[in-house]
PDB file of C-alpha atoms and ligand atoms in Angstrom:
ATOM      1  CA  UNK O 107      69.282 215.369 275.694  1.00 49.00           C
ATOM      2  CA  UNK O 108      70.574 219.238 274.949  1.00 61.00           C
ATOM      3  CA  UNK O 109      68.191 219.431 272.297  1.00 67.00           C
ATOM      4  CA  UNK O 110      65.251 218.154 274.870  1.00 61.00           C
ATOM      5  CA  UNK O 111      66.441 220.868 276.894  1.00 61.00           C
ATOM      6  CA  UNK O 112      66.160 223.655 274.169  1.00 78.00           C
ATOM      7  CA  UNK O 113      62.901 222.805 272.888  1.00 82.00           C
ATOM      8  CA  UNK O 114      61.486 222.867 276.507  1.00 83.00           C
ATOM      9  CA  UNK O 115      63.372 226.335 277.213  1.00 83.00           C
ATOM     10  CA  UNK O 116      61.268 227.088 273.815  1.00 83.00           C
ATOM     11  CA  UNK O 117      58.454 225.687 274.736  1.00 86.00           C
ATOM     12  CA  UNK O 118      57.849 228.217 277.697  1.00 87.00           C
ATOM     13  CA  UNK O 119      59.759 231.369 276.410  1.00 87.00           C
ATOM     14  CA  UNK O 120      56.885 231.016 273.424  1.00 89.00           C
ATOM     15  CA  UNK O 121      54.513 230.377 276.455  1.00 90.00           C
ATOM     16  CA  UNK O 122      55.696 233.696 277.961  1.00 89.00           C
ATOM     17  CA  UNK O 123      55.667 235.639 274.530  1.00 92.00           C
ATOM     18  CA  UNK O 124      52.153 234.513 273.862  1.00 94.00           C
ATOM     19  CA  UNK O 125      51.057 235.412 277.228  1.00 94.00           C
ATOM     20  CA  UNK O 126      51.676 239.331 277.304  1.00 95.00           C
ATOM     21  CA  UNK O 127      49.708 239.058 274.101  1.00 96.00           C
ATOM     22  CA  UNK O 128      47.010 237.148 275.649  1.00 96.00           C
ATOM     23  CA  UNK O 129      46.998 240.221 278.234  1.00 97.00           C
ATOM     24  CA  UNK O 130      47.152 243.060 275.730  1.00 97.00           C
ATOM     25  CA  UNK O 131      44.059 241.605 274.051  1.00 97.00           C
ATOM     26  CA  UNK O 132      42.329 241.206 277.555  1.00 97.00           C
ATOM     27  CA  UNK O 133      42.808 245.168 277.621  1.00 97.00           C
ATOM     28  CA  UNK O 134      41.886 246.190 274.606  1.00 97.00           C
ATOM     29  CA  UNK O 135      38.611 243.857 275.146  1.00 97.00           C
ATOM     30  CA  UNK O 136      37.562 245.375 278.442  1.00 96.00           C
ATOM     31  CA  UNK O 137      37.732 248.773 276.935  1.00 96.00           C
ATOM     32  CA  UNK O 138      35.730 247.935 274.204  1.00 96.00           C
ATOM     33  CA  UNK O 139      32.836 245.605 276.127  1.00 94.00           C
ATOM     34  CA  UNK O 140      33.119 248.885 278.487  1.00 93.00           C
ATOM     35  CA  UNK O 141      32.125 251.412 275.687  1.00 93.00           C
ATOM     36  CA  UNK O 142      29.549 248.437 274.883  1.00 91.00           C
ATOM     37  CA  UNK O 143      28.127 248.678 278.445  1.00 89.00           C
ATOM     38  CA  UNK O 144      28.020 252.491 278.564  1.00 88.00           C
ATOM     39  CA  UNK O 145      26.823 253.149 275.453  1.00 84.00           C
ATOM     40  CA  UNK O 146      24.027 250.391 276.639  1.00 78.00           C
ATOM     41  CA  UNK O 147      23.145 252.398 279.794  1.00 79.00           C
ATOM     42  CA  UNK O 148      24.095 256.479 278.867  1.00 79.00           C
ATOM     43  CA  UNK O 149      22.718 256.388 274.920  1.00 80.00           C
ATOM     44  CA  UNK O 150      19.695 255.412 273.110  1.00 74.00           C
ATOM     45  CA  UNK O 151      21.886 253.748 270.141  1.00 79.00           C
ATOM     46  CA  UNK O 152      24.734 251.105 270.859  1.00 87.00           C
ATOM     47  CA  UNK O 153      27.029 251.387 268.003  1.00 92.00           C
ATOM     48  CA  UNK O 154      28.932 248.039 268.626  1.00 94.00           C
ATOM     49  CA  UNK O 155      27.586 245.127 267.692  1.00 93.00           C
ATOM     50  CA  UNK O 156      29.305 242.330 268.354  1.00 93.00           C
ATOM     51  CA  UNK O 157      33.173 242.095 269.640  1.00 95.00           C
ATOM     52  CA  UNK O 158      35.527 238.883 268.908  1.00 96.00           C
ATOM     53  CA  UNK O 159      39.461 238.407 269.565  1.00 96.00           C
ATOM     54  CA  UNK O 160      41.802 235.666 268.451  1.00 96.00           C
ATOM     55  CA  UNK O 161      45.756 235.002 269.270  1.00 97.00           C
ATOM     56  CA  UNK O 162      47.284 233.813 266.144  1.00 95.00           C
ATOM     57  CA  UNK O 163      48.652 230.440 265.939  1.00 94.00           C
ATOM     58  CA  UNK O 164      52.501 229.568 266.745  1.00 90.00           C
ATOM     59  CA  UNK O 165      52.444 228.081 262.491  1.00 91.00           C
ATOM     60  CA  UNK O 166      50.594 231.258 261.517  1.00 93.00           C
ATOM     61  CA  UNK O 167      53.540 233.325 263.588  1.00 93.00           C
ATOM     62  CA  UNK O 168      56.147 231.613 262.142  1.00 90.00           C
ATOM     63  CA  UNK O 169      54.864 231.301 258.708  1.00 92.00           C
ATOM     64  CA  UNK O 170      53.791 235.198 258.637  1.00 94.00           C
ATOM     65  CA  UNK O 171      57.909 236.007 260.118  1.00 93.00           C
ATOM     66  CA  UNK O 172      59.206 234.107 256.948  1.00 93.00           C
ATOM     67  CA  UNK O 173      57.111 235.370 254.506  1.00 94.00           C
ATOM     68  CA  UNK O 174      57.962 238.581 256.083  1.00 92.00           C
ATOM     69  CA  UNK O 175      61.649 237.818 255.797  1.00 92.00           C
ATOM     70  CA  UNK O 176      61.620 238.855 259.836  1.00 88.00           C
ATOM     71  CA  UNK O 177      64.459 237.116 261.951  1.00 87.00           C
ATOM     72  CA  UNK O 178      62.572 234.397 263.406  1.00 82.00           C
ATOM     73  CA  UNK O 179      63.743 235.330 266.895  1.00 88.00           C
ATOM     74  CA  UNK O 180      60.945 236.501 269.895  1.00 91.00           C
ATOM     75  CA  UNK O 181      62.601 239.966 268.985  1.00 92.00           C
ATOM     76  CA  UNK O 182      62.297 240.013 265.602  1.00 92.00           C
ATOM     77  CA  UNK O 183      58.877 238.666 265.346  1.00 94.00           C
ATOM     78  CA  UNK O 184      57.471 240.880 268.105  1.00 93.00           C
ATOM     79  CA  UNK O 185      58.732 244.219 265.947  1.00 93.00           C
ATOM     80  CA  UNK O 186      57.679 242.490 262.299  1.00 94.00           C
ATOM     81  CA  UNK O 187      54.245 240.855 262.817  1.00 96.00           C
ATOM     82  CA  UNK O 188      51.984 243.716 264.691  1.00 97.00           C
ATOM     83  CA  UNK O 189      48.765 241.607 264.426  1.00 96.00           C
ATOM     84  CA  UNK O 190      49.548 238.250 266.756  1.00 97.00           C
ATOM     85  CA  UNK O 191      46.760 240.197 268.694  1.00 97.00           C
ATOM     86  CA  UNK O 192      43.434 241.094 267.075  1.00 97.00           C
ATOM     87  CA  UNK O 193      40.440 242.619 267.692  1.00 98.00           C
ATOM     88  CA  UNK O 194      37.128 242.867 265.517  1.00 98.00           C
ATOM     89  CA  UNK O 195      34.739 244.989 266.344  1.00 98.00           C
ATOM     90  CA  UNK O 196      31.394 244.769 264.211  1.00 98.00           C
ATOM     91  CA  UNK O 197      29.270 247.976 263.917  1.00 96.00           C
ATOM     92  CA  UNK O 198      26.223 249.105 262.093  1.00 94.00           C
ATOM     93  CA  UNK O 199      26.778 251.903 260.218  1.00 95.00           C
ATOM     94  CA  UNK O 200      30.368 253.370 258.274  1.00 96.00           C
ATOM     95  CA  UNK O 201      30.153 256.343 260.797  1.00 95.00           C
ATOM     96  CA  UNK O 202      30.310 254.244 263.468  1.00 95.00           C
ATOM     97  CA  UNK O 203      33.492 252.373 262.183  1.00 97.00           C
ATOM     98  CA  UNK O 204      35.607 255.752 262.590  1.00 97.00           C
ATOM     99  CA  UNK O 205      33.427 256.518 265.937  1.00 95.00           C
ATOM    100  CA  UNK O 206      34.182 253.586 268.005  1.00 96.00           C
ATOM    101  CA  UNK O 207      37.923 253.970 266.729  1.00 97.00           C
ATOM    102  CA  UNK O 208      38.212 257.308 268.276  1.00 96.00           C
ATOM    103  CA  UNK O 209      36.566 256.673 271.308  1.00 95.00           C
ATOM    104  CA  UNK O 210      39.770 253.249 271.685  1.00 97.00           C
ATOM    105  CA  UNK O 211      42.514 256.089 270.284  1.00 97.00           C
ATOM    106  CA  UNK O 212      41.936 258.892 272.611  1.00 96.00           C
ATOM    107  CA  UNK O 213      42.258 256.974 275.651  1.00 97.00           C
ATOM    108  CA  UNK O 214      46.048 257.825 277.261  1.00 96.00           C
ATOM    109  CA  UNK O 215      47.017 254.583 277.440  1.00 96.00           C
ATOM    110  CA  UNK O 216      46.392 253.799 273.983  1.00 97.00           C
ATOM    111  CA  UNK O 217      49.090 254.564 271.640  1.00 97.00           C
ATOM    112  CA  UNK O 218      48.500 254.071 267.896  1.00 98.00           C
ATOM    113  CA  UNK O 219      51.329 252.458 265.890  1.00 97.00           C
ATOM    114  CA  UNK O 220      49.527 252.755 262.465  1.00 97.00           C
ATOM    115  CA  UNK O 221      46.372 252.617 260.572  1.00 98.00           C
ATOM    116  CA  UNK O 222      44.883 251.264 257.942  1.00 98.00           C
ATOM    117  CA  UNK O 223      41.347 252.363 256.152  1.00 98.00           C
ATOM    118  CA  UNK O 224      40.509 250.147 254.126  1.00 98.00           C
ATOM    119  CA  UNK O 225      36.965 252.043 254.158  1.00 97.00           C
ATOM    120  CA  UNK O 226      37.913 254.915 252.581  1.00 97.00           C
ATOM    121  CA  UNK O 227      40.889 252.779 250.059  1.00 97.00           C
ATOM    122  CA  UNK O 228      39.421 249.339 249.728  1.00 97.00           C
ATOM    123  CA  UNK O 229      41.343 247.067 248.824  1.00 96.00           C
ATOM    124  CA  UNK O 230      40.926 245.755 245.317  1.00 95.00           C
ATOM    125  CA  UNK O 231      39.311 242.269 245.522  1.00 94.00           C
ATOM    126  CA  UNK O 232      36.549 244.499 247.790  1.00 96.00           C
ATOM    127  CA  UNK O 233      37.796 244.333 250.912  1.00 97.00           C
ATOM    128  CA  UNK O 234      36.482 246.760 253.614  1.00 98.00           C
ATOM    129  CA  UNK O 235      37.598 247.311 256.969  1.00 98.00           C
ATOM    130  CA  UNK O 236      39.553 250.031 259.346  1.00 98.00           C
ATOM    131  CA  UNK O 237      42.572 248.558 260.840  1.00 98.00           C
ATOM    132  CA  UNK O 238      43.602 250.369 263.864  1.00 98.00           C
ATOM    133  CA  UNK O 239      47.354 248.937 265.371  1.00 98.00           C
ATOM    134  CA  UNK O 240      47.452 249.781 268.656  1.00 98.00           C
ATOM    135  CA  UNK O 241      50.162 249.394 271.668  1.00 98.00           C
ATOM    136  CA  UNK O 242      49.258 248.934 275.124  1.00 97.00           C
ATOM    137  CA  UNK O 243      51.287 248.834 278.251  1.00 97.00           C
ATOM    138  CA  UNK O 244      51.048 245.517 279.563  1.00 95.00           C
ATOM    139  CA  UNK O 245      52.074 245.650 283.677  1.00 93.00           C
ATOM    140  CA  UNK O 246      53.293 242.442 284.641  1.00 90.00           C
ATOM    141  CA  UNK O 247      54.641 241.314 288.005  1.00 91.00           C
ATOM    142  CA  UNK O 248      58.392 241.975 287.484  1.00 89.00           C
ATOM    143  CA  UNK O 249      57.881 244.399 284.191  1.00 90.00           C
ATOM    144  CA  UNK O 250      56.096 246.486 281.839  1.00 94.00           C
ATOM    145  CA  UNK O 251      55.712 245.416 278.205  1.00 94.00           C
ATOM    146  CA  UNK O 252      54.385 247.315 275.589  1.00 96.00           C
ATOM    147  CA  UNK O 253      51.880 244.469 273.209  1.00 97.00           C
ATOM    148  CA  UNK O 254      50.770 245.594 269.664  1.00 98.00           C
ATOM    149  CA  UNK O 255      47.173 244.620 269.210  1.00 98.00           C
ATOM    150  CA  UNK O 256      44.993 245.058 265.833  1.00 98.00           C
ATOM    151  CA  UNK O 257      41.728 246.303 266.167  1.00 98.00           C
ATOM    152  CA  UNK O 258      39.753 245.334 262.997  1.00 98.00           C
ATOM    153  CA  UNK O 259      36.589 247.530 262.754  1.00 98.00           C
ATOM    154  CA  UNK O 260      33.867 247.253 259.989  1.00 98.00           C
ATOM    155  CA  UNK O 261      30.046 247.321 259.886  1.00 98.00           C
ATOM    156  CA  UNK O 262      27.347 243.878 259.439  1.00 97.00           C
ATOM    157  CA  UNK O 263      27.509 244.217 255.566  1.00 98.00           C
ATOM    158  CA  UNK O 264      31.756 244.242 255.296  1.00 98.00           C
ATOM    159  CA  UNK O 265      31.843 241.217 258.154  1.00 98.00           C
ATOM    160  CA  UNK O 266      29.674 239.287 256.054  1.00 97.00           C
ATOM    161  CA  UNK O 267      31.774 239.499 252.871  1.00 98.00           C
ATOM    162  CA  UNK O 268      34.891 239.410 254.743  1.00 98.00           C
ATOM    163  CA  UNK O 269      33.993 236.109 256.359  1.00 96.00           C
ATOM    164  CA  UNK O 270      32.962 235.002 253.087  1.00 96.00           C
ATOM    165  CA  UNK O 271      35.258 235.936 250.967  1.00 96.00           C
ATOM    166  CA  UNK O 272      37.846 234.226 253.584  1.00 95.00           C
ATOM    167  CA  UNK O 273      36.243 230.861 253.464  1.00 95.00           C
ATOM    168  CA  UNK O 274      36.376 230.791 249.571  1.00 95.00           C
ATOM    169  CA  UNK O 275      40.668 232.380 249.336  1.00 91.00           C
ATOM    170  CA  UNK O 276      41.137 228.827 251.854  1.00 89.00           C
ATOM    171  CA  UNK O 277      38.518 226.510 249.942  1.00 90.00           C
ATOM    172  CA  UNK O 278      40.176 227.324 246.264  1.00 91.00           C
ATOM    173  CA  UNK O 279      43.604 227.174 248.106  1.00 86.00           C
ATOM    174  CA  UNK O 280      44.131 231.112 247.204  1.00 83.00           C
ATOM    175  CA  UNK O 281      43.665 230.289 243.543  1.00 90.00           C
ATOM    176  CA  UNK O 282      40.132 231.835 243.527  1.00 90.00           C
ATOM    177  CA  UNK O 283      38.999 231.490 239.726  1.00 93.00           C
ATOM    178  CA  UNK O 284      38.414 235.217 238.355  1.00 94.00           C
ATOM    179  CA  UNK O 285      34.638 234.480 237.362  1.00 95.00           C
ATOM    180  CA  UNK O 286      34.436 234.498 241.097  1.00 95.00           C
ATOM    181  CA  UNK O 287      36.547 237.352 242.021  1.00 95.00           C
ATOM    182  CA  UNK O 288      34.460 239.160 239.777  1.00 96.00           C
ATOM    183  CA  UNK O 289      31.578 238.363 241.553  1.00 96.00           C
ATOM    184  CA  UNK O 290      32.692 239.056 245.249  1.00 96.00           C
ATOM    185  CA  UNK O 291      33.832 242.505 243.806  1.00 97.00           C
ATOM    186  CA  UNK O 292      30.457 243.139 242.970  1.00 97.00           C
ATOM    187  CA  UNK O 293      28.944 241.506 245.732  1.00 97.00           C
ATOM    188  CA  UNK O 294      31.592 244.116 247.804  1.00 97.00           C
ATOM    189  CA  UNK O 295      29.931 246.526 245.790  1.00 97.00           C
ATOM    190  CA  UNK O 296      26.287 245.692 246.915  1.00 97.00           C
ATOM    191  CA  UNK O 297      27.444 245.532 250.617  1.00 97.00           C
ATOM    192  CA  UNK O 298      28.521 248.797 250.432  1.00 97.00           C
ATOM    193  CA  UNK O 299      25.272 250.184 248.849  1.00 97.00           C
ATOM    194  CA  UNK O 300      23.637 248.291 251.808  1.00 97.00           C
ATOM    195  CA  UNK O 301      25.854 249.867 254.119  1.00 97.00           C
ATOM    196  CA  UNK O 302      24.838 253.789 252.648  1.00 97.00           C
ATOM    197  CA  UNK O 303      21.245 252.999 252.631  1.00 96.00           C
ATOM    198  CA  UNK O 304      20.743 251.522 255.761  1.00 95.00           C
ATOM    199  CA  UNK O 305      22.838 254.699 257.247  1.00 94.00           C
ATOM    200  CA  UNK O 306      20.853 257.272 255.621  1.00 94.00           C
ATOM    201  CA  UNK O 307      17.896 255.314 257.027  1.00 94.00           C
ATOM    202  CA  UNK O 308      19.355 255.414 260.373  1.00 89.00           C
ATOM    203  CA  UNK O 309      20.103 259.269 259.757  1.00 89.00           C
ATOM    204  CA  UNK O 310      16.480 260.147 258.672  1.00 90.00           C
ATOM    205  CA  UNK O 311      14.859 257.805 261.766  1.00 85.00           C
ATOM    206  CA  UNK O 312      17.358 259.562 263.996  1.00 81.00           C
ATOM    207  CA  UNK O 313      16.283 263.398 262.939  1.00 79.00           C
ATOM    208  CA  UNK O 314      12.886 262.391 263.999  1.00 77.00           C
ATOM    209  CA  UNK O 315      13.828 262.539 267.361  1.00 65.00           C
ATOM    210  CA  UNK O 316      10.928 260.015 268.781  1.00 61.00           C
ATOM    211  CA  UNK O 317      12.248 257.599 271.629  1.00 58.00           C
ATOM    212  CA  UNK O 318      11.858 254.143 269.693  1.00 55.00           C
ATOM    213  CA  UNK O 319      12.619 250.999 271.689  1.00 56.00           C
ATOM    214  CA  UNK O 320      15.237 249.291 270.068  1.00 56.00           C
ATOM    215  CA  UNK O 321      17.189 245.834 270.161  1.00 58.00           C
ATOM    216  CA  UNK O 322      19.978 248.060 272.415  1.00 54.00           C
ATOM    217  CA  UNK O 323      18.451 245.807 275.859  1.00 57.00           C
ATOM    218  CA  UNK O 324      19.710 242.414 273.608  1.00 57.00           C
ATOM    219  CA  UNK O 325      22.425 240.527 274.911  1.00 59.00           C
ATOM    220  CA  UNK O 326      24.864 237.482 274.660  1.00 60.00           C
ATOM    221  CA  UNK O 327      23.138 236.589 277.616  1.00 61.00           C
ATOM    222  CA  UNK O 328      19.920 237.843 278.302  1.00 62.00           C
ATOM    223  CA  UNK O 329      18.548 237.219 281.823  1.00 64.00           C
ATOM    224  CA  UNK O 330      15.207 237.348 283.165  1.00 67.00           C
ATOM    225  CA  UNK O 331      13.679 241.156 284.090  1.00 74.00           C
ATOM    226  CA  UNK O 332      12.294 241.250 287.636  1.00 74.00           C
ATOM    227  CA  UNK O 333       8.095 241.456 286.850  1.00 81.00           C
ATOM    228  CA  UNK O 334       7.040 245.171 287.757  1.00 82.00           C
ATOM    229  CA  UNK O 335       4.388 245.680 290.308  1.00 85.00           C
ATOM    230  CA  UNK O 336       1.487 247.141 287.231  1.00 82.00           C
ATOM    231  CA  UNK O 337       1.628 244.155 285.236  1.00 85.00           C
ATOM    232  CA  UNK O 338       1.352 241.598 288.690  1.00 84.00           C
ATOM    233  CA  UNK O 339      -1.197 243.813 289.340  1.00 83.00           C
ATOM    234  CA  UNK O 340      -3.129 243.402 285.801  1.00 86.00           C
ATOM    235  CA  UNK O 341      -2.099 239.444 285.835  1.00 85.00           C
ATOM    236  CA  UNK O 342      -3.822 238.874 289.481  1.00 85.00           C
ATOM    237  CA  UNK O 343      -7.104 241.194 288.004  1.00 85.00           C
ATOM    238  CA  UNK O 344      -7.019 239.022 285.062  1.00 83.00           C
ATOM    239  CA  UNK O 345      -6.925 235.633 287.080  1.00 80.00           C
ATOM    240  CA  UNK O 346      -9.571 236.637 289.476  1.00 77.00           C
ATOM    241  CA  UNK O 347     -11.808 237.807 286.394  1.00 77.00           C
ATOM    242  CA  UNK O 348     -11.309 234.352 284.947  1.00 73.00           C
ATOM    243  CA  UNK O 349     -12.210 232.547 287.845  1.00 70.00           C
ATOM    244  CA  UNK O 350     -15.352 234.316 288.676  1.00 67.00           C
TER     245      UNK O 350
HETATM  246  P1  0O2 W1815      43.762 236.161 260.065  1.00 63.84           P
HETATM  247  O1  0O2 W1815      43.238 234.778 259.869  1.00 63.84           O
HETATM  248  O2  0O2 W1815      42.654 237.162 260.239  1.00 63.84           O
HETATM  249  O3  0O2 W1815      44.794 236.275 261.120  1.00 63.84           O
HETATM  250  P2  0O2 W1815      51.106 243.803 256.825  1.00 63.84           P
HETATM  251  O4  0O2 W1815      51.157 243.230 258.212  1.00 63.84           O
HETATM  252  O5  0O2 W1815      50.563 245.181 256.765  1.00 63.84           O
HETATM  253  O6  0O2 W1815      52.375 243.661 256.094  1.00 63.84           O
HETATM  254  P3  0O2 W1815      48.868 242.208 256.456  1.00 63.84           P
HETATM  255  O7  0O2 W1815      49.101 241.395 257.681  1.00 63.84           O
HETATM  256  O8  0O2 W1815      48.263 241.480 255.284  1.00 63.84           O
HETATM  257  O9  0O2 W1815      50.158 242.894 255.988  1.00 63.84           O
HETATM  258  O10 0O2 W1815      47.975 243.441 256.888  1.00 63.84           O
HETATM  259  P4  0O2 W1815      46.500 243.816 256.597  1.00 63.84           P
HETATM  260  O11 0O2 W1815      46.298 244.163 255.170  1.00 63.84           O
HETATM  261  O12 0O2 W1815      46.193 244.901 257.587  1.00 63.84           O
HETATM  262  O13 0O2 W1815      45.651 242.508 256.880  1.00 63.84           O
HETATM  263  C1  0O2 W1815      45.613 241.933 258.145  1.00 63.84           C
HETATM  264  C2  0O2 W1815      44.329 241.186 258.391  1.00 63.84           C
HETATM  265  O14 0O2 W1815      43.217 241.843 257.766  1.00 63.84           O
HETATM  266  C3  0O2 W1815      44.290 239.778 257.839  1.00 63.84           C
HETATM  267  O15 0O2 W1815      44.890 238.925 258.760  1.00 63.84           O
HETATM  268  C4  0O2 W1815      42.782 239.528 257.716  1.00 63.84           C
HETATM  269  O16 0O2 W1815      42.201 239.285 258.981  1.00 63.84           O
HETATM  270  C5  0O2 W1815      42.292 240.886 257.258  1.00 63.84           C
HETATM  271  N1  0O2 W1815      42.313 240.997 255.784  1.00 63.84           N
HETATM  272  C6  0O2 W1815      43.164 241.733 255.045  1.00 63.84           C
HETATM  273  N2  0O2 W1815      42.870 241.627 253.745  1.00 63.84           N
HETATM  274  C7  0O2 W1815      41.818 240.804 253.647  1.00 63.84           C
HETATM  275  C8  0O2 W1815      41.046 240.309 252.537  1.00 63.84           C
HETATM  276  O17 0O2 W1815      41.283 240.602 251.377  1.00 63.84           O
HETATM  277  N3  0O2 W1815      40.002 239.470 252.837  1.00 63.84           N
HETATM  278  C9  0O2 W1815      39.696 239.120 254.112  1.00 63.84           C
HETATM  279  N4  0O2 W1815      38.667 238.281 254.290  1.00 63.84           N
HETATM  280  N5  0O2 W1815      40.421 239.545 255.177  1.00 63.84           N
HETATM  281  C10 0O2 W1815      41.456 240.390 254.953  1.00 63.84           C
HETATM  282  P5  0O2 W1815      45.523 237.547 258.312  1.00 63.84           P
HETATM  283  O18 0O2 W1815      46.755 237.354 259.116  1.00 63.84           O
HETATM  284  O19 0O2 W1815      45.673 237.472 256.816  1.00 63.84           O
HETATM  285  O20 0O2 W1815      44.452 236.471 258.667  1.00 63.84           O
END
């Protein structure tokens, strides 16, 4: 019955823990999808593309805290494993990696912990990203905690291999044969070739200075555009035309 007790008690403290997480990642999101938003109404160029978070999993927690050789107490786990929070932000170009990172570490609430750039160093299977830890003030009814979150930034080409490169590490159970490590170091190597060409592109498109529509007005959820009053105008000429 006493142990019924303490796994309930366990049940919510973990409840609790996971919940000021949930909240720092709710900040750090809103001040991202806002720099989305503005960047969507002041600029011509949105440099974020596409924004996802994820909570890691209680087994993933617990798992990470051993391997760490953290205590696995809520104390020890909340000072050892900085990334039960993440972020990832996907830009387009390498610039815009280290942009979109200042923009999140110069606000006053944001307080960076440590970071990683795995742009500039990659790691050596091929690995690109910036990894930004971050702690945020969470205010709560009866307190103020202070939630680590990681904010993984890297551009279209280093998503793509990451995500790739993940899905083979869990389908070859982290034994990845080297004939294939080989190969995603090279394919690493072709991303990042992508990524400089596709920048100097943007670079030579951008000194041009002509107002190009772009894909900025895309979104997750694209609504209708109320009709403007010149092309109702041209659609009832058209219709009467057709009907003479
Ligand atoms: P998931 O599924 O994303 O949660 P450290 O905390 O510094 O002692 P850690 O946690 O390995 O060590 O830190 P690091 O290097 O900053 O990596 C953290 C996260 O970056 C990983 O989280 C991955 O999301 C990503 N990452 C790092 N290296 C690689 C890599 O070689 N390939 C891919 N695809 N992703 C990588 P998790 O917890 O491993 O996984």
């Amino acid at each position: 019955m006493n142990d019924l007790v303490g796994i309930s008690e366990l049940r919510s403290e973990f409840t609790r823990f996971m919940m000021a997480y949930k909240f720092g990642l709710d900040e750090v999101t809103t001040k991202i999808n806002i720099l989305k938003d503005e960047f969507g109404y002041a600029h011509e160029y949105n440099p974020i593309e596409h924004v996802t978070s994820r909570l890691k999993s209680p087994e993933s927690i617990v798992r990470k805290a051993i391997r760490k050789e953290a205590p696995v107490t809520f104390d020890g786990i909340r000072k050892t494993l900085l990334d039960i929070a993440g972020v990832r932000i996907t830009c387009s170009f390498i610039s815009d990696a280290y942009e979109i990172s200042d923009m999140l570490t110069r606000q006053r609430d944001v307080n960076v912990v440590d970071v990683k750039d795995y742009i500039a160093h990659p790691k050596p299977n091929g690995y690109k990203s910036l990894h930004v830890i971050v702690e945020i003030p969470v205010f709560m009814s009866d307190r103020v905690e202070n939630v680590f979150v990681e904010i993984q930034i890297r551009t279209i080409a280093m998503d793509f291999w990451a995500s790739l490169e993940h899905k083979i590490f869990y389908k070859y159970d982290r034994e990845v044969p080297e004939s294939i490590l080989a190969e995603l170091r090279a394919a690493a190597a072709t991303a990042h070739e992508l990524d400089v060409k596709m920048e100097r592109l943007h670079d030579a498109v951008t000194e041009l200075d002509v107002s190009v529509e772009d894909d900025a007005h895309r979104t997750d959820d694209a609504q209708p555009q109320p009709v403007p009053r010149d092309v109702l105008e041209t659609l009832a000429a058209w219709r009467i035309d057709r009907t003479r």
